[in-house]
PDB file of C-alpha atoms and ligand atoms in Angstrom:
ATOM      1  CA  MET A  11      26.424 183.550  98.158  1.00 47.00           C
ATOM      2  CA  ASN A  12      26.880 179.780  98.295  1.00 49.00           C
ATOM      3  CA  SER A  13      30.374 179.256  99.793  1.00 56.00           C
ATOM      4  CA  THR A  14      30.897 175.993  97.844  1.00 77.00           C
ATOM      5  CA  ILE A  15      30.741 177.765  94.479  1.00 82.00           C
ATOM      6  CA  PRO A  16      33.830 179.778  93.516  1.00 89.00           C
ATOM      7  CA  ILE A  17      33.548 183.368  92.367  1.00 93.00           C
ATOM      8  CA  ILE A  18      33.211 183.504  88.573  1.00 96.00           C
ATOM      9  CA  ASP A  19      33.572 186.863  86.798  1.00 97.00           C
ATOM     10  CA  ILE A  20      33.249 187.719  83.111  1.00 97.00           C
ATOM     11  CA  ASP A  21      35.782 190.293  81.911  1.00 96.00           C
ATOM     12  CA  PRO A  22      33.627 193.381  81.255  1.00 92.00           C
ATOM     13  CA  SER A  23      35.929 194.544  78.450  1.00 91.00           C
ATOM     14  CA  ALA A  24      35.944 191.194  76.610  1.00 93.00           C
ATOM     15  CA  GLY A  25      33.856 190.311  73.623  1.00 89.00           C
ATOM     16  CA  PHE A  26      32.739 192.153  70.541  1.00 89.00           C
ATOM     17  CA  CYS A  27      33.693 195.768  70.047  1.00 90.00           C
ATOM     18  CA  SER A  28      30.876 198.260  69.478  1.00 91.00           C
ATOM     19  CA  GLY A  29      31.468 198.151  65.693  1.00 94.00           C
ATOM     20  CA  VAL A  30      30.874 194.405  65.495  1.00 93.00           C
ATOM     21  CA  ASN A  31      27.936 194.565  67.916  1.00 93.00           C
ATOM     22  CA  ARG A  32      26.395 197.263  65.762  1.00 96.00           C
ATOM     23  CA  ALA A  33      26.917 195.246  62.556  1.00 96.00           C
ATOM     24  CA  ILE A  34      25.313 192.171  64.132  1.00 96.00           C
ATOM     25  CA  ARG A  35      22.360 194.232  65.364  1.00 96.00           C
ATOM     26  CA  ILE A  36      21.827 195.689  61.861  1.00 97.00           C
ATOM     27  CA  ALA A  37      22.066 192.195  60.348  1.00 97.00           C
ATOM     28  CA  GLU A  38      19.600 190.717  62.846  1.00 97.00           C
ATOM     29  CA  GLU A  39      17.081 193.525  62.233  1.00 97.00           C
ATOM     30  CA  ASN A  40      17.298 192.964  58.491  1.00 96.00           C
ATOM     31  CA  LEU A  41      17.109 189.202  58.798  1.00 96.00           C
ATOM     32  CA  GLU A  42      13.858 189.574  60.723  1.00 95.00           C
ATOM     33  CA  GLN A  43      12.351 191.318  57.691  1.00 93.00           C
ATOM     34  CA  SER A  44      14.096 189.717  54.715  1.00 92.00           C
ATOM     35  CA  GLY A  45      14.741 186.224  56.102  1.00 93.00           C
ATOM     36  CA  GLN A  46      18.035 186.011  54.219  1.00 95.00           C
ATOM     37  CA  LEU A  47      21.216 188.048  53.874  1.00 97.00           C
ATOM     38  CA  HIS A  48      24.424 187.301  51.976  1.00 97.00           C
ATOM     39  CA  CYS A  49      27.373 188.516  54.006  1.00 97.00           C
ATOM     40  CA  LEU A  50      30.599 189.215  52.104  1.00 97.00           C
ATOM     41  CA  GLY A  51      33.133 187.216  54.120  1.00 95.00           C
ATOM     42  CA  ASN A  52      32.833 185.942  57.651  1.00 91.00           C
ATOM     43  CA  MET A  53      31.316 188.356  60.131  1.00 90.00           C
ATOM     44  CA  VAL A  54      33.612 187.349  63.013  1.00 87.00           C
ATOM     45  CA  HIS A  55      36.304 184.724  63.659  1.00 80.00           C
ATOM     46  CA  ASN A  56      34.059 182.712  65.877  1.00 83.00           C
ATOM     47  CA  GLU A  57      32.486 179.489  64.684  1.00 84.00           C
ATOM     48  CA  ALA A  58      29.688 179.446  67.277  1.00 86.00           C
ATOM     49  CA  GLU A  59      28.525 182.970  66.434  1.00 91.00           C
ATOM     50  CA  LEU A  60      28.687 182.207  62.702  1.00 93.00           C
ATOM     51  CA  GLU A  61      26.493 179.158  63.269  1.00 94.00           C
ATOM     52  CA  ARG A  62      24.016 181.265  65.256  1.00 95.00           C
ATOM     53  CA  LEU A  63      23.829 183.843  62.449  1.00 96.00           C
ATOM     54  CA  LYS A  64      23.441 181.090  59.841  1.00 97.00           C
ATOM     55  CA  SER A  65      20.483 179.742  61.804  1.00 97.00           C
ATOM     56  CA  LEU A  66      18.857 183.188  61.431  1.00 97.00           C
ATOM     57  CA  GLY A  67      19.269 183.109  57.629  1.00 97.00           C
ATOM     58  CA  MET A  68      22.720 184.611  57.087  1.00 97.00           C
ATOM     59  CA  ASN A  69      24.818 183.140  54.252  1.00 96.00           C
ATOM     60  CA  PHE A  70      28.550 183.764  54.289  1.00 96.00           C
ATOM     61  CA  VAL A  71      29.750 184.164  50.730  1.00 96.00           C
ATOM     62  CA  ASN A  72      32.547 185.661  48.652  1.00 94.00           C
ATOM     63  CA  GLN A  73      32.267 188.094  45.769  1.00 92.00           C
ATOM     64  CA  ASN A  74      32.118 185.337  43.149  1.00 93.00           C
ATOM     65  CA  ASP A  75      28.880 184.120  44.726  1.00 94.00           C
ATOM     66  CA  ILE A  76      27.174 187.500  44.251  1.00 95.00           C
ATOM     67  CA  GLY A  77      25.257 188.148  41.055  1.00 94.00           C
ATOM     68  CA  PRO A  78      22.306 190.233  39.852  1.00 95.00           C
ATOM     69  CA  GLU A  79      19.995 187.539  41.241  1.00 94.00           C
ATOM     70  CA  THR A  80      21.355 188.003  44.807  1.00 94.00           C
ATOM     71  CA  GLU A  81      18.818 190.069  46.688  1.00 92.00           C
ATOM     72  CA  HIS A  82      20.293 191.327  49.958  1.00 96.00           C
ATOM     73  CA  VAL A  83      24.030 191.760  50.483  1.00 97.00           C
ATOM     74  CA  PHE A  84      25.495 192.580  53.869  1.00 98.00           C
ATOM     75  CA  ILE A  85      28.769 194.461  54.355  1.00 98.00           C
ATOM     76  CA  ARG A  86      30.453 193.638  57.651  1.00 96.00           C
ATOM     77  CA  ALA A  87      32.143 196.006  60.118  1.00 95.00           C
ATOM     78  CA  HIS A  88      35.567 195.857  58.379  1.00 95.00           C
ATOM     79  CA  GLY A  89      34.182 197.728  55.374  1.00 97.00           C
ATOM     80  CA  GLU A  90      34.800 197.241  51.664  1.00 97.00           C
ATOM     81  CA  PRO A  91      36.701 199.075  48.924  1.00 97.00           C
ATOM     82  CA  PRO A  92      34.786 201.265  46.416  1.00 97.00           C
ATOM     83  CA  GLU A  93      35.025 198.545  43.712  1.00 97.00           C
ATOM     84  CA  THR A  94      32.775 196.328  45.804  1.00 97.00           C
ATOM     85  CA  TYR A  95      30.099 199.023  46.032  1.00 97.00           C
ATOM     86  CA  ARG A  96      30.379 199.593  42.272  1.00 97.00           C
ATOM     87  CA  MET A  97      29.925 195.887  41.617  1.00 97.00           C
ATOM     88  CA  LEU A  98      26.878 195.722  43.915  1.00 97.00           C
ATOM     89  CA  GLU A  99      25.377 198.795  42.250  1.00 97.00           C
ATOM     90  CA  GLU A 100      25.855 197.308  38.782  1.00 96.00           C
ATOM     91  CA  ASN A 101      24.116 194.158  40.008  1.00 96.00           C
ATOM     92  CA  SER A 102      21.330 196.238  41.602  1.00 96.00           C
ATOM     93  CA  ASN A 103      21.760 194.263  44.822  1.00 96.00           C
ATOM     94  CA  HIS A 104      20.085 195.653  47.913  1.00 96.00           C
ATOM     95  CA  VAL A 105      23.018 196.601  50.174  1.00 97.00           C
ATOM     96  CA  VAL A 106      22.799 196.471  53.956  1.00 97.00           C
ATOM     97  CA  ASP A 107      25.900 198.283  55.173  1.00 97.00           C
ATOM     98  CA  GLY A 108      27.310 197.291  58.569  1.00 97.00           C
ATOM     99  CA  THR A 109      30.636 199.117  58.147  1.00 98.00           C
ATOM    100  CA  CYS A 110      31.821 200.404  61.515  1.00 96.00           C
ATOM    101  CA  PRO A 111      31.591 204.237  61.670  1.00 97.00           C
ATOM    102  CA  VAL A 112      35.184 204.363  62.974  1.00 96.00           C
ATOM    103  CA  VAL A 113      36.406 202.412  59.939  1.00 97.00           C
ATOM    104  CA  LEU A 114      34.360 204.660  57.644  1.00 98.00           C
ATOM    105  CA  ARG A 115      36.028 207.774  59.126  1.00 98.00           C
ATOM    106  CA  LEU A 116      39.441 206.178  58.637  1.00 98.00           C
ATOM    107  CA  GLN A 117      38.605 205.319  55.021  1.00 98.00           C
ATOM    108  CA  ARG A 118      37.674 208.966  54.406  1.00 98.00           C
ATOM    109  CA  LYS A 119      40.915 210.260  55.955  1.00 98.00           C
ATOM    110  CA  VAL A 120      43.027 207.818  53.938  1.00 98.00           C
ATOM    111  CA  LYS A 121      41.196 208.850  50.783  1.00 98.00           C
ATOM    112  CA  GLU A 122      41.678 212.552  51.498  1.00 98.00           C
ATOM    113  CA  SER A 123      45.431 212.207  52.147  1.00 98.00           C
ATOM    114  CA  SER A 124      45.827 210.105  49.039  1.00 98.00           C
ATOM    115  CA  ARG A 125      43.885 212.642  46.944  1.00 98.00           C
ATOM    116  CA  ILE A 126      46.055 215.544  48.165  1.00 97.00           C
ATOM    117  CA  PHE A 127      49.290 213.677  47.334  1.00 98.00           C
ATOM    118  CA  HIS A 128      47.837 212.644  43.994  1.00 97.00           C
ATOM    119  CA  GLU A 129      47.015 216.244  43.089  1.00 97.00           C
ATOM    120  CA  LYS A 130      50.428 217.484  44.247  1.00 96.00           C
ATOM    121  CA  GLY A 131      52.150 214.746  42.291  1.00 95.00           C
ATOM    122  CA  SER A 132      54.226 213.520  45.233  1.00 95.00           C
ATOM    123  CA  GLY A 133      53.750 211.792  48.570  1.00 97.00           C
ATOM    124  CA  LYS A 134      52.749 208.388  49.857  1.00 97.00           C
ATOM    125  CA  VAL A 135      50.055 207.087  52.138  1.00 98.00           C
ATOM    126  CA  VAL A 136      51.662 204.494  54.419  1.00 98.00           C
ATOM    127  CA  ILE A 137      49.296 202.002  56.007  1.00 98.00           C
ATOM    128  CA  TYR A 138      50.473 199.764  58.817  1.00 98.00           C
ATOM    129  CA  GLY A 139      48.512 196.531  58.956  1.00 96.00           C
ATOM    130  CA  LYS A 140      48.083 192.923  58.050  1.00 93.00           C
ATOM    131  CA  PRO A 141      48.265 192.071  54.327  1.00 96.00           C
ATOM    132  CA  GLY A 142      45.014 190.583  53.090  1.00 94.00           C
ATOM    133  CA  HIS A 143      42.973 191.720  56.090  1.00 93.00           C
ATOM    134  CA  PRO A 144      39.560 192.928  54.870  1.00 94.00           C
ATOM    135  CA  GLU A 145      39.900 196.311  56.571  1.00 96.00           C
ATOM    136  CA  ILE A 146      43.262 196.806  54.811  1.00 97.00           C
ATOM    137  CA  ILE A 147      41.737 195.869  51.449  1.00 97.00           C
ATOM    138  CA  GLY A 148      39.020 198.441  52.107  1.00 97.00           C
ATOM    139  CA  LEU A 149      41.579 201.125  53.029  1.00 98.00           C
ATOM    140  CA  LEU A 150      43.905 200.488  50.089  1.00 98.00           C
ATOM    141  CA  GLY A 151      40.892 200.675  47.818  1.00 97.00           C
ATOM    142  CA  GLN A 152      40.379 204.330  48.797  1.00 97.00           C
ATOM    143  CA  THR A 153      43.734 205.422  47.409  1.00 98.00           C
ATOM    144  CA  TYR A 154      44.943 206.677  44.027  1.00 96.00           C
ATOM    145  CA  GLY A 155      47.743 204.150  43.566  1.00 94.00           C
ATOM    146  CA  ASN A 156      50.010 206.048  45.969  1.00 97.00           C
ATOM    147  CA  ALA A 157      49.651 203.860  49.076  1.00 98.00           C
ATOM    148  CA  ILE A 158      52.185 201.472  50.590  1.00 98.00           C
ATOM    149  CA  LEU A 159      51.236 198.751  53.031  1.00 98.00           C
ATOM    150  CA  VAL A 160      53.880 197.898  55.627  1.00 98.00           C
ATOM    151  CA  LYS A 161      53.467 195.046  58.063  1.00 96.00           C
ATOM    152  CA  ASN A 162      56.577 195.732  60.183  1.00 95.00           C
ATOM    153  CA  ILE A 163      59.585 198.009  60.635  1.00 95.00           C
ATOM    154  CA  ASP A 164      61.719 195.852  58.342  1.00 96.00           C
ATOM    155  CA  GLU A 165      59.434 196.673  55.450  1.00 96.00           C
ATOM    156  CA  ALA A 166      59.501 200.366  56.372  1.00 97.00           C
ATOM    157  CA  HIS A 167      63.232 200.471  55.550  1.00 96.00           C
ATOM    158  CA  GLN A 168      62.220 200.428  51.898  1.00 95.00           C
ATOM    159  CA  LEU A 169      60.222 203.655  52.066  1.00 97.00           C
ATOM    160  CA  ASP A 170      61.479 206.724  50.241  1.00 96.00           C
ATOM    161  CA  PHE A 171      61.990 209.096  53.168  1.00 97.00           C
ATOM    162  CA  SER A 172      62.536 212.113  50.938  1.00 96.00           C
ATOM    163  CA  GLU A 173      58.829 212.008  50.025  1.00 96.00           C
ATOM    164  CA  PRO A 174      56.005 213.467  52.127  1.00 97.00           C
ATOM    165  CA  MET A 175      54.096 210.737  53.941  1.00 98.00           C
ATOM    166  CA  ALA A 176      50.804 210.284  55.754  1.00 98.00           C
ATOM    167  CA  VAL A 177      50.941 207.285  58.090  1.00 98.00           C
ATOM    168  CA  PHE A 178      47.876 205.322  59.215  1.00 98.00           C
ATOM    169  CA  ALA A 179      47.310 202.073  61.117  1.00 97.00           C
ATOM    170  CA  GLN A 180      44.674 199.397  60.795  1.00 96.00           C
ATOM    171  CA  THR A 181      42.200 200.029  63.625  1.00 94.00           C
ATOM    172  CA  THR A 182      43.105 196.724  65.313  1.00 88.00           C
ATOM    173  CA  ALA A 183      46.899 197.107  65.039  1.00 90.00           C
ATOM    174  CA  ASN A 184      49.201 196.684  68.020  1.00 88.00           C
ATOM    175  CA  GLU A 185      49.704 200.138  69.528  1.00 89.00           C
ATOM    176  CA  ASP A 186      53.278 199.645  70.797  1.00 90.00           C
ATOM    177  CA  ASP A 187      54.466 198.341  67.435  1.00 94.00           C
ATOM    178  CA  TYR A 188      52.741 201.190  65.600  1.00 96.00           C
ATOM    179  CA  ASN A 189      54.371 203.764  67.877  1.00 96.00           C
ATOM    180  CA  LEU A 190      57.797 202.242  67.158  1.00 97.00           C
ATOM    181  CA  LEU A 191      57.113 202.277  63.428  1.00 97.00           C
ATOM    182  CA  CYS A 192      55.962 205.906  63.484  1.00 97.00           C
ATOM    183  CA  ARG A 193      59.041 206.965  65.457  1.00 97.00           C
ATOM    184  CA  PHE A 194      61.270 205.179  62.964  1.00 97.00           C
ATOM    185  CA  ILE A 195      59.593 206.815  59.957  1.00 97.00           C
ATOM    186  CA  ALA A 196      59.682 210.282  61.563  1.00 97.00           C
ATOM    187  CA  GLU A 197      63.391 209.922  62.422  1.00 97.00           C
ATOM    188  CA  GLN A 198      64.360 208.655  58.972  1.00 97.00           C
ATOM    189  CA  SER A 199      62.370 211.380  57.310  1.00 97.00           C
ATOM    190  CA  PHE A 200      64.048 214.060  59.430  1.00 97.00           C
ATOM    191  CA  LEU A 201      67.491 212.643  58.655  1.00 96.00           C
ATOM    192  CA  LYS A 202      66.714 212.781  54.952  1.00 95.00           C
ATOM    193  CA  THR A 203      64.894 216.119  54.681  1.00 95.00           C
ATOM    194  CA  ALA A 204      65.843 218.060  57.861  1.00 95.00           C
ATOM    195  CA  SER A 205      62.138 218.818  58.176  1.00 93.00           C
ATOM    196  CA  GLN A 206      59.762 217.706  60.912  1.00 91.00           C
ATOM    197  CA  HIS A 207      56.776 218.381  58.691  1.00 93.00           C
ATOM    198  CA  ASN A 208      57.381 215.828  55.981  1.00 95.00           C
ATOM    199  CA  VAL A 209      55.484 213.103  57.816  1.00 97.00           C
ATOM    200  CA  GLU A 210      51.958 213.322  59.174  1.00 97.00           C
ATOM    201  CA  ILE A 211      51.061 210.593  61.652  1.00 97.00           C
ATOM    202  CA  PHE A 212      47.459 209.573  62.297  1.00 97.00           C
ATOM    203  CA  TYR A 213      46.722 207.643  65.492  1.00 95.00           C
ATOM    204  CA  SER A 214      44.027 205.554  63.900  1.00 96.00           C
ATOM    205  CA  ILE A 215      44.087 202.544  66.240  1.00 95.00           C
ATOM    206  CA  CYS A 216      40.632 202.095  67.723  1.00 93.00           C
ATOM    207  CA  ARG A 217      40.501 203.009  71.417  1.00 90.00           C
ATOM    208  CA  GLN A 218      38.506 199.877  72.136  1.00 87.00           C
ATOM    209  CA  MET A 219      41.520 197.907  70.925  1.00 85.00           C
ATOM    210  CA  SER A 220      44.197 199.976  72.620  1.00 86.00           C
ATOM    211  CA  GLN A 221      42.392 199.807  75.974  1.00 90.00           C
ATOM    212  CA  ARG A 222      41.858 196.086  75.723  1.00 91.00           C
ATOM    213  CA  VAL A 223      45.389 195.002  76.704  1.00 91.00           C
ATOM    214  CA  PRO A 224      45.784 197.074  79.907  1.00 93.00           C
ATOM    215  CA  THR A 225      42.283 196.070  81.013  1.00 95.00           C
ATOM    216  CA  LEU A 226      42.974 192.384  80.359  1.00 96.00           C
ATOM    217  CA  ARG A 227      46.261 192.574  82.287  1.00 96.00           C
ATOM    218  CA  GLY A 228      44.391 193.904  85.317  1.00 97.00           C
ATOM    219  CA  PHE A 229      41.691 191.237  84.983  1.00 98.00           C
ATOM    220  CA  ALA A 230      44.258 188.398  84.636  1.00 98.00           C
ATOM    221  CA  LYS A 231      46.117 189.671  87.686  1.00 98.00           C
ATOM    222  CA  SER A 232      43.030 189.878  89.871  1.00 98.00           C
ATOM    223  CA  HIS A 233      41.923 186.266  89.190  1.00 98.00           C
ATOM    224  CA  ASP A 234      43.503 182.913  90.089  1.00 97.00           C
ATOM    225  CA  ILE A 235      42.660 181.258  86.800  1.00 98.00           C
ATOM    226  CA  ILE A 236      41.573 182.634  83.430  1.00 98.00           C
ATOM    227  CA  ILE A 237      39.409 180.738  80.968  1.00 98.00           C
ATOM    228  CA  PHE A 238      39.969 182.482  77.674  1.00 97.00           C
ATOM    229  CA  VAL A 239      37.197 181.773  75.164  1.00 95.00           C
ATOM    230  CA  SER A 240      38.246 182.157  71.550  1.00 91.00           C
ATOM    231  CA  GLY A 241      37.751 180.650  68.108  1.00 79.00           C
ATOM    232  CA  SER A 242      40.749 178.752  66.745  1.00 78.00           C
ATOM    233  CA  GLU A 243      41.209 181.143  63.787  1.00 74.00           C
ATOM    234  CA  SER A 244      41.216 184.357  65.763  1.00 76.00           C
ATOM    235  CA  SER A 245      44.665 185.998  65.665  1.00 76.00           C
ATOM    236  CA  ASN A 246      43.384 188.565  68.146  1.00 80.00           C
ATOM    237  CA  GLY A 247      42.409 185.672  70.442  1.00 88.00           C
ATOM    238  CA  LYS A 248      45.899 184.140  70.265  1.00 89.00           C
ATOM    239  CA  TYR A 249      47.481 187.510  70.969  1.00 86.00           C
ATOM    240  CA  LEU A 250      45.227 188.367  73.924  1.00 92.00           C
ATOM    241  CA  ALA A 251      45.467 184.878  75.427  1.00 95.00           C
ATOM    242  CA  GLY A 252      49.267 185.276  75.298  1.00 95.00           C
ATOM    243  CA  ILE A 253      48.999 188.578  77.193  1.00 94.00           C
ATOM    244  CA  SER A 254      46.799 186.906  79.804  1.00 97.00           C
ATOM    245  CA  ARG A 255      49.237 183.986  80.165  1.00 97.00           C
ATOM    246  CA  GLU A 256      52.177 186.361  80.702  1.00 97.00           C
ATOM    247  CA  ILE A 257      50.357 187.765  83.739  1.00 97.00           C
ATOM    248  CA  ASN A 258      48.579 184.592  84.824  1.00 98.00           C
ATOM    249  CA  PRO A 259      50.179 181.259  83.806  1.00 98.00           C
ATOM    250  CA  ARG A 260      46.896 179.526  84.688  1.00 97.00           C
ATOM    251  CA  THR A 261      45.315 180.783  81.461  1.00 97.00           C
ATOM    252  CA  TYR A 262      43.430 178.150  79.464  1.00 97.00           C
ATOM    253  CA  VAL A 263      42.077 178.754  75.961  1.00 96.00           C
ATOM    254  CA  VAL A 264      38.824 177.034  75.018  1.00 96.00           C
ATOM    255  CA  LYS A 265      36.511 177.444  72.065  1.00 92.00           C
ATOM    256  CA  ASP A 266      33.452 176.459  74.113  1.00 93.00           C
ATOM    257  CA  VAL A 267      32.348 174.362  77.113  1.00 95.00           C
ATOM    258  CA  THR A 268      33.362 171.081  75.453  1.00 95.00           C
ATOM    259  CA  GLU A 269      37.040 171.940  75.958  1.00 96.00           C
ATOM    260  CA  ILE A 270      36.858 172.784  79.657  1.00 95.00           C
ATOM    261  CA  GLY A 271      39.020 170.513  81.848  1.00 93.00           C
ATOM    262  CA  ASP A 272      39.263 169.754  85.520  1.00 92.00           C
ATOM    263  CA  TRP A 273      41.337 172.840  86.270  1.00 95.00           C
ATOM    264  CA  PHE A 274      39.527 174.466  89.176  1.00 93.00           C
ATOM    265  CA  GLN A 275      39.788 174.586  92.915  1.00 90.00           C
ATOM    266  CA  ILE A 276      37.014 175.685  95.196  1.00 89.00           C
ATOM    267  CA  THR A 277      39.119 178.586  96.466  1.00 92.00           C
ATOM    268  CA  ASP A 278      39.783 179.934  92.966  1.00 95.00           C
ATOM    269  CA  ARG A 279      38.530 183.261  91.806  1.00 96.00           C
ATOM    270  CA  ILE A 280      37.738 182.363  88.199  1.00 97.00           C
ATOM    271  CA  GLY A 281      37.895 184.902  85.373  1.00 98.00           C
ATOM    272  CA  ILE A 282      36.253 184.366  81.980  1.00 98.00           C
ATOM    273  CA  SER A 283      37.666 186.475  79.192  1.00 97.00           C
ATOM    274  CA  GLY A 284      37.684 186.294  75.426  1.00 95.00           C
ATOM    275  CA  ALA A 285      38.817 187.712  72.118  1.00 90.00           C
ATOM    276  CA  THR A 286      37.211 190.678  70.435  1.00 86.00           C
ATOM    277  CA  SER A 287      35.440 188.081  68.275  1.00 82.00           C
ATOM    278  CA  THR A 288      33.972 186.144  71.214  1.00 91.00           C
ATOM    279  CA  PRO A 289      30.273 186.787  71.839  1.00 92.00           C
ATOM    280  CA  LEU A 290      29.140 187.571  75.360  1.00 93.00           C
ATOM    281  CA  TRP A 291      26.602 184.711  75.268  1.00 94.00           C
ATOM    282  CA  LEU A 292      29.443 182.217  74.727  1.00 94.00           C
ATOM    283  CA  MET A 293      31.441 183.510  77.697  1.00 96.00           C
ATOM    284  CA  GLN A 294      28.243 183.394  79.783  1.00 96.00           C
ATOM    285  CA  SER A 295      27.670 179.765  78.758  1.00 96.00           C
ATOM    286  CA  VAL A 296      31.202 178.913  79.947  1.00 97.00           C
ATOM    287  CA  ALA A 297      30.573 180.664  83.289  1.00 97.00           C
ATOM    288  CA  ASP A 298      27.247 178.798  83.684  1.00 96.00           C
ATOM    289  CA  TYR A 299      28.883 175.468  82.839  1.00 96.00           C
ATOM    290  CA  ILE A 300      31.650 175.905  85.445  1.00 95.00           C
ATOM    291  CA  LYS A 301      29.097 176.990  88.050  1.00 94.00           C
ATOM    292  CA  SER A 302      26.852 173.998  87.382  1.00 93.00           C
ATOM    293  CA  SER A 303      29.796 171.565  87.473  1.00 91.00           C
ATOM    294  CA  PHE A 304      30.547 172.767  91.031  1.00 88.00           C
ATOM    295  CA  GLU A 305      26.877 172.524  91.956  1.00 86.00           C
ATOM    296  CA  GLN A 306      26.800 168.910  90.766  1.00 84.00           C
ATOM    297  CA  LYS A 307      29.748 168.051  93.044  1.00 78.00           C
ATOM    298  CA  GLN A 308      27.855 169.145  96.152  1.00 74.00           C
TER     299      GLN A 308
HETATM  300  S1  SF4 B 557      37.133 200.365  64.561  1.00 78.46           S
HETATM  301 FE1  SF4 B 557      36.976 199.658  66.648  1.00 78.46          FE
HETATM  302  S2  SF4 B 557      34.771 199.505  67.012  1.00 78.46           S
HETATM  303 FE2  SF4 B 557      35.078 199.587  64.800  1.00 78.46          FE
HETATM  304  S3  SF4 B 557      35.180 197.478  64.107  1.00 78.46           S
HETATM  305 FE3  SF4 B 557      37.306 198.163  64.442  1.00 78.46          FE
HETATM  306  S4  SF4 B 557      37.744 197.565  66.558  1.00 78.46           S
HETATM  307 FE4  SF4 B 557      35.522 197.495  66.313  1.00 78.46          FE
END
C-alpha cells in the first residue's frame, strides 16, 4: 500500500437494497431488447442513477402519460395498487413488473387480513407509514375500505381500540418507532377489551432496512471521516446521514464528486457510505476521486 494515500473504505451495507437492485436488473434486461420502457414514477431518489437509466432508454412518467399507445410499462420495486394493473390491462400495455418480492408478500398479507375483517364485518387493517409513499398507495389499494394509515403515535390515538386490528408497517419504516406504536396499540386494546388477542402485529419492516442503522453506526465509529453520498430528495439519506453524524461529527453529505471539499488529512481512515437509493458506482466514483486527489498532491 502507498503510505501517502489514506485508507478509503466503502460501507458494504450501503447502497441499493436487493429489491431495487433486482428491479434495475429487470429494467436493464428489458431495455436491451425493447430500447424503451416507461417507468411509473421515479425508480430511486437519486438523480445520477435516474440519468443513467434515462440514457439507456427509460422514461419516467406518471399515470396520465400512459395510454393504449404506450408499449412497455415498468413497475418499480415499491409496487402498485390493483387499479394500476387494471388500467394497464385495459390499455393492453406490455407490463414489466419490478415489484420487490418482499413488498408483494406484504401486499398479499395486507389483502388477506383486510378480506377476513371485511367478511366478518368488523376489524381494521392499520398501516404505519408515510402518507403518499408509493409503497403505501400500493398497500392501501389491496384493502376493502377497512384500512387506516397512521404516520405516528399521535394519529394512533384516534383508533377504535374495541375493534380487532391487524397492524403492518411500510417495509422501510423506522423499527424503533414502529415498536413503540405497536406497544401503544396493544396496550390500549387490552385496556379496552381485556383481551390480548384483539390485535395481531406483523413485523413487516424489511430486514435490509432494520440492519442498516446498526451496521452504519459501526462503520461511522470505525472511520475518522464519513463521506455520505445521497441525492437531495432522499428522506432515507437525510435520516441515515443524521445517524452517521451522531456517531461521527465529521460526516459530510455530498450528491457526487463535485461537492467534495478539502476535508481530509493523510492520517484519516475515510469511510464512504450512502443512502439506500445511492448506487454503488456513485460511491466508488467518490472513493476514486478522493484517492486521485491525494495522488495528485504527491
Ligand atoms: S422490501 Fe426491502 S428489499 Fe424490497 S424494496 Fe423494500 S427495502 Fe428493498
